[in-house]
Short mmCIF file of C-alpha atoms and ligand atoms in Angstrom, two decimals:
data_model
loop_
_atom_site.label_atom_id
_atom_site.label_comp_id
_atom_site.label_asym_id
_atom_site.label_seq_id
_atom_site.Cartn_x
_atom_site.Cartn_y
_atom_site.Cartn_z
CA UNK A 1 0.00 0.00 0.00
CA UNK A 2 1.31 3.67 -0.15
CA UNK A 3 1.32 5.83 2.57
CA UNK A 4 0.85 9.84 2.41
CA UNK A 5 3.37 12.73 1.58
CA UNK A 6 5.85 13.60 4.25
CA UNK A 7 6.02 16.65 5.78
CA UNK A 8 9.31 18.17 5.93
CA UNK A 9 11.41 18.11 9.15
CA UNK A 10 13.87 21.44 9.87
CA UNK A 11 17.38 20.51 10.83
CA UNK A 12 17.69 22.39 14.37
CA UNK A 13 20.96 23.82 15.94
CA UNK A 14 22.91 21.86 18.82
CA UNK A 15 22.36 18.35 19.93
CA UNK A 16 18.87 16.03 20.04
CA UNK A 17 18.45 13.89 23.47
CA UNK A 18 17.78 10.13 23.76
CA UNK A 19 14.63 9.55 24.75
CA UNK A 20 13.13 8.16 28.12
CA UNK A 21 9.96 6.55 27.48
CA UNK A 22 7.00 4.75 29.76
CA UNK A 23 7.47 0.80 28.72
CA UNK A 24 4.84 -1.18 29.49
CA UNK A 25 6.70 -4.45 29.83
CA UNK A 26 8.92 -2.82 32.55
CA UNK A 27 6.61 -0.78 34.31
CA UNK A 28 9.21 1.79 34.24
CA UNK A 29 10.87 4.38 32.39
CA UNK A 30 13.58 3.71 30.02
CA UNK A 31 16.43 5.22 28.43
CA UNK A 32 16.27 3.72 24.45
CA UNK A 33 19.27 2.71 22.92
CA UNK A 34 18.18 2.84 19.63
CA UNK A 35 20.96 2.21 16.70
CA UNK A 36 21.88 4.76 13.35
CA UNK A 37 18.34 3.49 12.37
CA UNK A 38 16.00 3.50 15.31
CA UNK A 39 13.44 1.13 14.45
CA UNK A 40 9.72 1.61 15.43
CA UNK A 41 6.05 -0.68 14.07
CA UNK A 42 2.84 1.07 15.12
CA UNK A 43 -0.44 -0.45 15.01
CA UNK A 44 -2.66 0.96 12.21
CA UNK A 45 -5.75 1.25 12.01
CA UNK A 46 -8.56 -0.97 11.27
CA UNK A 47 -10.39 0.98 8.23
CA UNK A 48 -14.72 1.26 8.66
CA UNK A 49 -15.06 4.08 9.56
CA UNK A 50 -13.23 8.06 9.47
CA UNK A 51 -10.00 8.53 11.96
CA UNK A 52 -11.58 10.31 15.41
CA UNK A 53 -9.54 11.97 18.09
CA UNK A 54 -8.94 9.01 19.60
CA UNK A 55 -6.76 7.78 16.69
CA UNK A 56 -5.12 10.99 15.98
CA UNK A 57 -4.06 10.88 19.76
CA UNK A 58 -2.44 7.86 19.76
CA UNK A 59 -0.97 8.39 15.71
CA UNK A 60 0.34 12.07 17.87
CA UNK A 61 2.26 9.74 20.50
CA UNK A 62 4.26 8.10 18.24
CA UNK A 63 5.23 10.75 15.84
CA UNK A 64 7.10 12.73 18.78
CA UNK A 65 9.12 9.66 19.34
CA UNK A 66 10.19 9.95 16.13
CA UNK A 67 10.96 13.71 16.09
CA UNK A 68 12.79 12.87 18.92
CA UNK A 69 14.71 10.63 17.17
CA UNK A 70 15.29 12.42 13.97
CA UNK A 71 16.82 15.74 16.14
CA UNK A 72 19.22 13.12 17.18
CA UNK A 73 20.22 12.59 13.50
CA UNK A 74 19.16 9.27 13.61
CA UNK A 75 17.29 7.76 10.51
CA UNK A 76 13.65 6.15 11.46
CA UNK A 77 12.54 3.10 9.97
CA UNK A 78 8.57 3.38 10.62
CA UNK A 79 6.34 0.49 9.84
CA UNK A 80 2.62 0.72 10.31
CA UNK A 81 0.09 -1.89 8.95
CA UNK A 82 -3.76 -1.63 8.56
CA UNK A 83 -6.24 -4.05 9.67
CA UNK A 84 -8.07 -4.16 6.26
CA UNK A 85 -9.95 -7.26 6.72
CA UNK A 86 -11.77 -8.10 10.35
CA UNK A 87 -14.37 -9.37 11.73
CA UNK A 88 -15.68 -5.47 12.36
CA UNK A 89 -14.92 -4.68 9.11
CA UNK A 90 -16.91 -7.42 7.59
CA UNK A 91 -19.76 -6.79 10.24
CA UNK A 92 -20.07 -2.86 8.98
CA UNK A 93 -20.11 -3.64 5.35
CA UNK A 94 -22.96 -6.23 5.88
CA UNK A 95 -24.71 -4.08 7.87
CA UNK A 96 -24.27 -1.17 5.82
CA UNK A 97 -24.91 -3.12 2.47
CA UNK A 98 -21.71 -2.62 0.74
CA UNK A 99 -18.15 -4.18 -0.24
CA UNK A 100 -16.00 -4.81 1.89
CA UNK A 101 -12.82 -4.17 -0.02
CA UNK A 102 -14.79 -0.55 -1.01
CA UNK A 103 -15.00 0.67 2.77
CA UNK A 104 -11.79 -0.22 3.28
CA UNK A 105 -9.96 1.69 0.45
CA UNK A 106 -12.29 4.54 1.38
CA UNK A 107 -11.61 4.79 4.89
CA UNK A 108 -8.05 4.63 4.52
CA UNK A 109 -7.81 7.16 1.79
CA UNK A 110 -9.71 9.33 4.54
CA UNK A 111 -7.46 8.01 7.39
CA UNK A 112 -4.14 9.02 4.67
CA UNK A 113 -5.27 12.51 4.64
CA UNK A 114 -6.01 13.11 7.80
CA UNK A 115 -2.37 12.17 8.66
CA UNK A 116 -1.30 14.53 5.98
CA UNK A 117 -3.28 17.10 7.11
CA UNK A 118 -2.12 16.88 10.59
CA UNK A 119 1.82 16.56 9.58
CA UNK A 120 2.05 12.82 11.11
CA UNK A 121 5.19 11.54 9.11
CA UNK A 122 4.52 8.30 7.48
CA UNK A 123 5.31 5.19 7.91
CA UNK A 124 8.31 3.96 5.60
CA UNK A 125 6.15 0.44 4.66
CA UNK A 126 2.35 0.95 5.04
CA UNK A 127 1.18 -2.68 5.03
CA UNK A 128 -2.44 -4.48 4.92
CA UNK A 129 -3.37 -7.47 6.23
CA UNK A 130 -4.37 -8.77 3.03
CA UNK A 131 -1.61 -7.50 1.38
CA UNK A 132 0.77 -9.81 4.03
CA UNK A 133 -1.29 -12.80 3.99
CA UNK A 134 1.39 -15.34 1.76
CA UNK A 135 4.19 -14.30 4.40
CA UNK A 136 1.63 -15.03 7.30
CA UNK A 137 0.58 -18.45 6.11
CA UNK A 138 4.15 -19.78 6.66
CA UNK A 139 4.51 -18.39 10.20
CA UNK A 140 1.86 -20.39 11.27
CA UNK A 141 2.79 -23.66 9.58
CA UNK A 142 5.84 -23.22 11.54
CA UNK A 143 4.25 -22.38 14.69
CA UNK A 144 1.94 -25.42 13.96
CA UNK A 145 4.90 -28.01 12.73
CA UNK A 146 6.69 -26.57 16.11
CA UNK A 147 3.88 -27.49 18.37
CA UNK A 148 2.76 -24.46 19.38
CA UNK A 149 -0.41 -24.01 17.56
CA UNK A 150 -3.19 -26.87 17.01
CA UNK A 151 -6.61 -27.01 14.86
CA UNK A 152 -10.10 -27.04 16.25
CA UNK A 153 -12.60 -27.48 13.76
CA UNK A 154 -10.40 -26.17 10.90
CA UNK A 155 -9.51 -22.98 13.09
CA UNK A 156 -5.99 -22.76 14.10
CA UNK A 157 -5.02 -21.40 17.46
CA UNK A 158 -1.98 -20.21 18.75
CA UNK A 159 -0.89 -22.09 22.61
CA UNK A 160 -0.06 -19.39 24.83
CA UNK A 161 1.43 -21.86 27.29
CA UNK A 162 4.30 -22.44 24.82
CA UNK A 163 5.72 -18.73 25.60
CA UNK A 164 7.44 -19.23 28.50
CA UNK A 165 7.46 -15.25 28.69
CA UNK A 166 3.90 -15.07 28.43
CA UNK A 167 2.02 -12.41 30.15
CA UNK A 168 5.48 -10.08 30.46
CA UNK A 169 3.90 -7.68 28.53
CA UNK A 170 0.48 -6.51 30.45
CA UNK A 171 1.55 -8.40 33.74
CA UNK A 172 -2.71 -8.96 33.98
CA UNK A 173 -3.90 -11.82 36.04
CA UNK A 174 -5.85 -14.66 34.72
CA UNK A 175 -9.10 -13.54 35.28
CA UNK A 176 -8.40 -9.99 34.14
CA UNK A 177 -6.86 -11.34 30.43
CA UNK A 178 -10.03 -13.35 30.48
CA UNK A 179 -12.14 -10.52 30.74
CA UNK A 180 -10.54 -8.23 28.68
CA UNK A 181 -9.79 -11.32 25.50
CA UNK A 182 -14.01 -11.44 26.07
CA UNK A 183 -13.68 -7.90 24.87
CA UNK A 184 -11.53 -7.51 22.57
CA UNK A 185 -11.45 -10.21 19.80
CA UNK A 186 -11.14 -13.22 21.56
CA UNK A 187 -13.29 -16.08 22.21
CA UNK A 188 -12.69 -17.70 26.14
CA UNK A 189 -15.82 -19.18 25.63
CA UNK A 190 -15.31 -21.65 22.92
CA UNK A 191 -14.94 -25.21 24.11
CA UNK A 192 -12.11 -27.38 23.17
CA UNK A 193 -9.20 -24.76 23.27
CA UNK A 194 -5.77 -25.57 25.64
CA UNK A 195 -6.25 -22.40 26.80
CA UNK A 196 -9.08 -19.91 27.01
CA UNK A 197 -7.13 -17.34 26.01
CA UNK A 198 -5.60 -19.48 23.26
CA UNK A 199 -5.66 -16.98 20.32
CA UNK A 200 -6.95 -17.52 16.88
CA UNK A 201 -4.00 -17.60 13.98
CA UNK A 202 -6.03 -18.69 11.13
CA UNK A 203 -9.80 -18.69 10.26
CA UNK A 204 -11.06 -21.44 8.12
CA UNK A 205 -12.99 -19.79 5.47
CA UNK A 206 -16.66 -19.30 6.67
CA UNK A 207 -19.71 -19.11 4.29
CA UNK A 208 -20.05 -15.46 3.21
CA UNK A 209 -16.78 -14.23 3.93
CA UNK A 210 -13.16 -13.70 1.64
CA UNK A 211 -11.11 -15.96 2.34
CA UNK A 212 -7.52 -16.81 0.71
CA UNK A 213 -5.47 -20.10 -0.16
CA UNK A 214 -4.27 -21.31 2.98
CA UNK A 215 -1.71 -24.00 1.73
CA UNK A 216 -1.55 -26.92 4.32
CA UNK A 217 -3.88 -24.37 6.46
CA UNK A 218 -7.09 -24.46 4.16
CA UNK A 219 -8.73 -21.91 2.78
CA UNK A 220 -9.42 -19.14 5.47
CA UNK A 221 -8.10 -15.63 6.72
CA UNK A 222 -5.05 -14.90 9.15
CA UNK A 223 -5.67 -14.06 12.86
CA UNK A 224 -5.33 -10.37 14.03
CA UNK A 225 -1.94 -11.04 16.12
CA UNK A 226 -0.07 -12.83 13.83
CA UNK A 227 -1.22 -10.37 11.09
CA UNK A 228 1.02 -7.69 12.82
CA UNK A 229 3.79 -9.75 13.66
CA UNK A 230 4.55 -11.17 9.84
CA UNK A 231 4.97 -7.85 8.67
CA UNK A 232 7.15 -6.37 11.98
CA UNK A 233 9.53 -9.09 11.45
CA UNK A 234 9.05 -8.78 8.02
CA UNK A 235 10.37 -4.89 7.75
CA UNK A 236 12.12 -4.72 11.11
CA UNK A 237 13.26 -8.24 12.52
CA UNK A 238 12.83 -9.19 16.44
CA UNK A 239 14.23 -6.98 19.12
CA UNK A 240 12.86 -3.33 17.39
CA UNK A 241 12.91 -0.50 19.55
CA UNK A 242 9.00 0.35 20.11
CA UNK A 243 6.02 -1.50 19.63
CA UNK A 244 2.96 1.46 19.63
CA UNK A 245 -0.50 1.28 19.74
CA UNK A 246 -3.15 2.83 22.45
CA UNK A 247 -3.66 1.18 25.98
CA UNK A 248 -6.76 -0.89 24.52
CA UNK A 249 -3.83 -2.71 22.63
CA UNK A 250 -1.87 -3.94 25.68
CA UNK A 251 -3.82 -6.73 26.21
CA UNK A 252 -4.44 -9.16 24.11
CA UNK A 253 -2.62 -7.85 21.13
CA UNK A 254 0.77 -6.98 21.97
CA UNK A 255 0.76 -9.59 24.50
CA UNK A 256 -0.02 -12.29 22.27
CA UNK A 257 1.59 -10.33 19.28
CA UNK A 258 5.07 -10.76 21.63
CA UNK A 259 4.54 -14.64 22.47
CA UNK A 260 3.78 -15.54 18.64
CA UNK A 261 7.25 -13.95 17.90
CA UNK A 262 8.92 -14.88 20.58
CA UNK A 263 7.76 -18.45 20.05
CA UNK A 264 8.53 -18.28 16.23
CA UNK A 265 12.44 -17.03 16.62
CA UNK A 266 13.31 -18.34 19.84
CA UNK A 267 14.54 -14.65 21.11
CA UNK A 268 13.40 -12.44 23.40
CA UNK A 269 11.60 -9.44 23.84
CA UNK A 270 10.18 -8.92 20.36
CA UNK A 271 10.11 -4.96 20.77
CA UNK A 272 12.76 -3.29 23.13
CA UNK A 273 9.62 -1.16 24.62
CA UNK A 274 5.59 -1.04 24.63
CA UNK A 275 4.53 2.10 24.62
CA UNK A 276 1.28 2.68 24.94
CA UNK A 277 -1.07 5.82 25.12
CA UNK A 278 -3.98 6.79 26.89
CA UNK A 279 -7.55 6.79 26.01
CA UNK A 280 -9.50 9.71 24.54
CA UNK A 281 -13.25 9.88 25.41
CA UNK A 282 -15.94 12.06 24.97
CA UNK A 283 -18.92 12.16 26.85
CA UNK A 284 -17.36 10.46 29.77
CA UNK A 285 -16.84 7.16 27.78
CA UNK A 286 -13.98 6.01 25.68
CA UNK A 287 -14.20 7.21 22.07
CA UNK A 288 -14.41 3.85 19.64
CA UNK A 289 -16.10 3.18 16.42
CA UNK A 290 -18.37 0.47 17.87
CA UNK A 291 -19.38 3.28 20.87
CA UNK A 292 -20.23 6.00 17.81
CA UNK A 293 -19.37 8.75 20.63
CA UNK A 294 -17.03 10.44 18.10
CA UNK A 295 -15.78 13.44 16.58
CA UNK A 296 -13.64 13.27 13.61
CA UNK A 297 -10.75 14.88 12.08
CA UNK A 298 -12.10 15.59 8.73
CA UNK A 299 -15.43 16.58 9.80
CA UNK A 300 -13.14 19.38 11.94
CA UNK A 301 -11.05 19.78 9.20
CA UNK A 302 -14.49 20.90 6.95
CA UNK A 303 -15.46 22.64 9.49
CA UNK A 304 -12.58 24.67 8.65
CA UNK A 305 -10.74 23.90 11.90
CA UNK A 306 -6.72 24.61 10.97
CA UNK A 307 -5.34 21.20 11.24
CA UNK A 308 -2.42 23.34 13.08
CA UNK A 309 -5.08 23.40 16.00
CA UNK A 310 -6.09 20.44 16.08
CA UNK A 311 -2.25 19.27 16.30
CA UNK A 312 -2.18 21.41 19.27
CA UNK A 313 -5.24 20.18 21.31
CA UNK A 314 -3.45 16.71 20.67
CA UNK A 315 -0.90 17.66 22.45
CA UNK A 316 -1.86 19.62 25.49
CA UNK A 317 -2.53 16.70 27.29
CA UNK A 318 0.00 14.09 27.98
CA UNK A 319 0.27 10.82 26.07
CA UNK A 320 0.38 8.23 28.33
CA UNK A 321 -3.20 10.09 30.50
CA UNK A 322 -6.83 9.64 29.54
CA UNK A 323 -9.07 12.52 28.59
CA UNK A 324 -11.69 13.71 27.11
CA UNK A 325 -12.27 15.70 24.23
CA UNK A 326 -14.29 18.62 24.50
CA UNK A 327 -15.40 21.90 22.49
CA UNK A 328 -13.43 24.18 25.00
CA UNK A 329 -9.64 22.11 24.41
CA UNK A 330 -10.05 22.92 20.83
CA UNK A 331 -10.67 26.33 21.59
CA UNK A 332 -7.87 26.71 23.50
CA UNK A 333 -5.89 24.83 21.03
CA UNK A 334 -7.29 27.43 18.24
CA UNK A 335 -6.48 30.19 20.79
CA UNK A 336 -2.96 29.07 21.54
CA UNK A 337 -1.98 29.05 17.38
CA UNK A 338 -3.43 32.34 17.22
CA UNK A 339 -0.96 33.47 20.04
CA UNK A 340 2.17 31.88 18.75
CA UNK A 341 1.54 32.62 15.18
CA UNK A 342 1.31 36.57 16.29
CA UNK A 343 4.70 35.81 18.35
CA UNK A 344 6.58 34.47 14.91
CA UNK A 345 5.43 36.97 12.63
CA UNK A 346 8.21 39.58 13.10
CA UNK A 347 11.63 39.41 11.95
CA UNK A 348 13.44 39.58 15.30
CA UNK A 349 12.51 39.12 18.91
CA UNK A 350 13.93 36.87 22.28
CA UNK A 351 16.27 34.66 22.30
CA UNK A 352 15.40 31.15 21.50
CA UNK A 353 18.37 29.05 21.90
CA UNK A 354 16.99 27.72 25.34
CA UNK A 355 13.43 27.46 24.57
CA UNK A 356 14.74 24.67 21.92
CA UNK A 357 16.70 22.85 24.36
CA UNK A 358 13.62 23.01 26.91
CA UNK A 359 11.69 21.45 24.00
CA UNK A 360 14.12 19.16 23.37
CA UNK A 361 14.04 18.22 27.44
CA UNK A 362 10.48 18.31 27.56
CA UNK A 363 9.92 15.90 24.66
CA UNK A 364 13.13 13.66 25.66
CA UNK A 365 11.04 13.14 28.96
CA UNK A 366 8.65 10.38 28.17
CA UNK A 367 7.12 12.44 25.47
CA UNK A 368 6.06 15.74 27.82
CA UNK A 369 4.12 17.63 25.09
CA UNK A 370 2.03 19.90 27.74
CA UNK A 371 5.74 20.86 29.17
CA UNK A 372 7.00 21.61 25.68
CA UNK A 373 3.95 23.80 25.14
CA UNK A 374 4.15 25.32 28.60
CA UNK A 375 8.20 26.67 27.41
CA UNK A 376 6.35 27.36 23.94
CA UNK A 377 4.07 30.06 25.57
CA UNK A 378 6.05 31.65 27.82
CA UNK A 379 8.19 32.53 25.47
CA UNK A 380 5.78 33.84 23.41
CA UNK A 381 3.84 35.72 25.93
CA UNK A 382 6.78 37.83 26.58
CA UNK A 383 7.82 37.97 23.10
CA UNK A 384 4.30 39.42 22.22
CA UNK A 385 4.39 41.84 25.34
CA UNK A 386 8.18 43.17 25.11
CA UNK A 387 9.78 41.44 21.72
CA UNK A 388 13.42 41.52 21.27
CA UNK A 389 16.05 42.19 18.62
CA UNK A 390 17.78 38.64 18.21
CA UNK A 391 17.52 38.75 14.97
CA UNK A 392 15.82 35.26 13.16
CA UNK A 393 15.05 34.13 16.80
CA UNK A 394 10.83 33.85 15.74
CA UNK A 395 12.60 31.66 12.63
CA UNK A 396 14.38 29.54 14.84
CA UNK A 397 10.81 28.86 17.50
CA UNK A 398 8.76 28.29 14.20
CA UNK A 399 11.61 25.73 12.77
CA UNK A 400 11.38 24.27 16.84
CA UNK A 401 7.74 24.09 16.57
CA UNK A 402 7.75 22.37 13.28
CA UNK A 403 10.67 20.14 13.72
CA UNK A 404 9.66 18.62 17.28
CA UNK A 405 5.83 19.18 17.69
CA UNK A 406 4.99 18.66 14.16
CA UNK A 407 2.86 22.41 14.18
CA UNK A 408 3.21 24.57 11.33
CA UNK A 409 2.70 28.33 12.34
N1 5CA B 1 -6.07 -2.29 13.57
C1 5CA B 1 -5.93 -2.43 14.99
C2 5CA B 1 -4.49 -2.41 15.41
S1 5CA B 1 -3.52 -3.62 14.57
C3 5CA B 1 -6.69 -1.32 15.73
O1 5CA B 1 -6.66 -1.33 16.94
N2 5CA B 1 -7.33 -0.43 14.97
S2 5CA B 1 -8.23 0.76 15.56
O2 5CA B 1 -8.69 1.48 14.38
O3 5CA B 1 -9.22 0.24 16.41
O4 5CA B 1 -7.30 1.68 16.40
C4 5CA B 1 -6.17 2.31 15.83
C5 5CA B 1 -5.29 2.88 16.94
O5 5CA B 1 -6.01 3.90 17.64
C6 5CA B 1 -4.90 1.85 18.00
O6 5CA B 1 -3.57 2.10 18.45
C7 5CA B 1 -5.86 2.12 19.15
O7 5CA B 1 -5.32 1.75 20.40
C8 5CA B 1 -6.02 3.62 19.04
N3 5CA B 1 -7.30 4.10 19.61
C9 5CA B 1 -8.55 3.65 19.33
N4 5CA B 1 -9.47 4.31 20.06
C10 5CA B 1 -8.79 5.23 20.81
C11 5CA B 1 -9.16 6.22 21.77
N5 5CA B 1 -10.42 6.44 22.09
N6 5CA B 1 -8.18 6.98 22.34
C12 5CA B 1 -6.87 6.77 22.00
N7 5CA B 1 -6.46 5.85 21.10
C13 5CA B 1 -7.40 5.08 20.51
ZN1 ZN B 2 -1.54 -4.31 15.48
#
């Protein structure tokens, strides 16, 4: 699949800083180590319906860590994948009475400019499911043949008890993976599995729905896990530096997406660091497609809403918290732009040489967007009240802004 366009990125004086991120795995904060070529898979997303805030959140998180990365002169090898067949997929185009493959395409032409619009930098290989399916097959011949997946009905599943890390991901107890696989894909329910929490790897093909040659599998479609693993160790190979997604994707996706690879190469961790970010909601509930509590990004964006502002209510709240999306943080988002736009517009003005390195610190500090905003405005509160004459200093804050925050003023 192709991605979108790429935004430039400004080269800015001095020195980048290694980043410190929230891992999952650890519980903890870590310093990343990541080589010449830090390498980074993000889960995309799954395409029936328009990106919402809750998306462009999460898609937010994990473009910093690559700013972050690119001030450090690094080179970023980005890999994101879309979900573009699923059972929720399939469900919506039934119920809406139209193809499958249509919806799809349309939503993620919709979901590609969005990005655009909002600067996101895109992923180096943009990968869907469908397109990966003949390098997913094998994978789970060889998890089968290895005894760590067996057939029920035709189905295969995938034996979580095979991983003897299993569970080092989300550190959940049984009862709470139970709960949550219930919820979000998974079937505990169906008799006959190892494990309840066993997870599907391939679907034999069921009446009514696509399905695609299967070699010694049958006819069928590939699993949701395994779909994302194939084509991270496809582009990046085990041990990559961050595995992305929101919290939702924790448990049982990166969990499970972690044992399948782990299981398959024999190594260990399959991402250096899980990084996850909190959940948007509006209304007091969590924003998601199958809620319909949700406000979009191109419905803002024909509003007329600057996509510059809606960049900036993105990140005034910190990554890793929940929160809700309301009328008033876009209007201070909208009020905000309007303020630092005014600050840049002149020739000459304060010094800027340590507002970029508090950026820098902010951002370098598991991802501390509302800090790097906080150094953002103070500096242009006083440069709108007093100004200065270092000359090309409003250059250098617009080439900060654009370089590490992704806002174009
Ligand atoms: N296709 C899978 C991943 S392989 C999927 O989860 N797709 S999605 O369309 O449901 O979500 C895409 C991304 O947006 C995921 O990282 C998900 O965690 C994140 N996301 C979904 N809803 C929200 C929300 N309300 N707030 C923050 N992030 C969200
Ligand atoms: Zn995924």
């Amino acid at each position: 699949m192709h991605a979108w366009p790429a935004s430039e990125v400004p080269a800015l004086p001095g020195k980048g800083r290694d980043l410190r991120i929230h891992d999952t795995a650890t519980g903890g904060r870590i310093t990343l180590d990541p080589g010449p070529v830090a390498r980074i898979y993000v889960c995309g997303i799954t395409p029936y319906d328009a990106t919402h805030m809750g998306h462009a959140a999460t898609y937010n998180a994990f473009d910093l860590v690559q700013r972050v990365w690119l001030d450090t002169k690094r080179l970023v090898h980005y890999v994101q994948n879309v979900t573009d067949v699923d059972d929720p997929l399939l469900e919506r185009a039934v119920r809406d009475g139209q193809d499958w493959t249509e919806l799809a395409e349309r939503e993620t032409a919709l979901f590609r400019e969005d990005m655009t619009a909002l600067r996101m930098l895109p992923p180096k290989h943009y990968i869907g499911a469908v397109e990966a399916i003949p390098g997913i097959v094998p994978l789970v011949e060889r998890l089968r043949d290895a005894g760590a997946a067996y057939e029920l009905d035709g189905d295969v599943y995938f034996s979580v008890e095979t991983d003897p890390h299993f569970g080092g991901v989300s550190h959940l107890d049984a009862e709470a993976m139970r709960l949550l696989s219930a919820e979000r894909g998974g079937d505990p329910e169906r008799p006959g599995k190892k494990n309840p929490l066993d997870p599907m790897l391939w679907m034999a093909a069921r009446e009514g729905e696509p399905s695609w040659d299967g070699a010694s599998l049958g006819p069928g479609r590939p699993g949701w896990h395994i779909e994302c693993v194939a084509i991270a160790l496809d582009h990046l190979g085990m041990g990559f530096d961050v595995q992305g997604g929101g919290s939702d994707l924790a448990f049982p996706h990166h969990e499970m997406g972690a044992s399948h690879a782990q299981v398959l190469t024999g190594e260990h961790p399959f991402a250096q660091a899980y990084v996850h970010a909190g959940m948007v909601a509006l209304d007091g509930e969590k924003m998601s497609k199958s809620r319909g509590n949700l406000v979009f990004v191109s419905k803002l964006r024909h509003d007329g809403v600057d996509p510059a502002a809606i960049r900036l209510a993105l990140l005034s709240h910190h990554y890793r918290s929940d929160w809700e999306w309301t009328d008033q943080v876009l209007a201070d988002a909208v009020e905000r732009l309007g303020r630092w736009r005014s600050a840049v517009s002149r020739p000459d003005g304060l010094p800027a040489e340590a507002l970029v390195e508090e950026v820098r610190e902010a951002l370098a500090d598991d991802l501390d967007a509302p800090a790097a905003l906080a150094a953002v405005d103070r500096w242009a509160e006083r440069q709108n009240a007093e100004g200065g004459t270092d000359e090309g200093a409003p250059g250098l804050v617009s080439r900060t802004v654009d370089a590490l925050l992704g806002v174009a003023l």
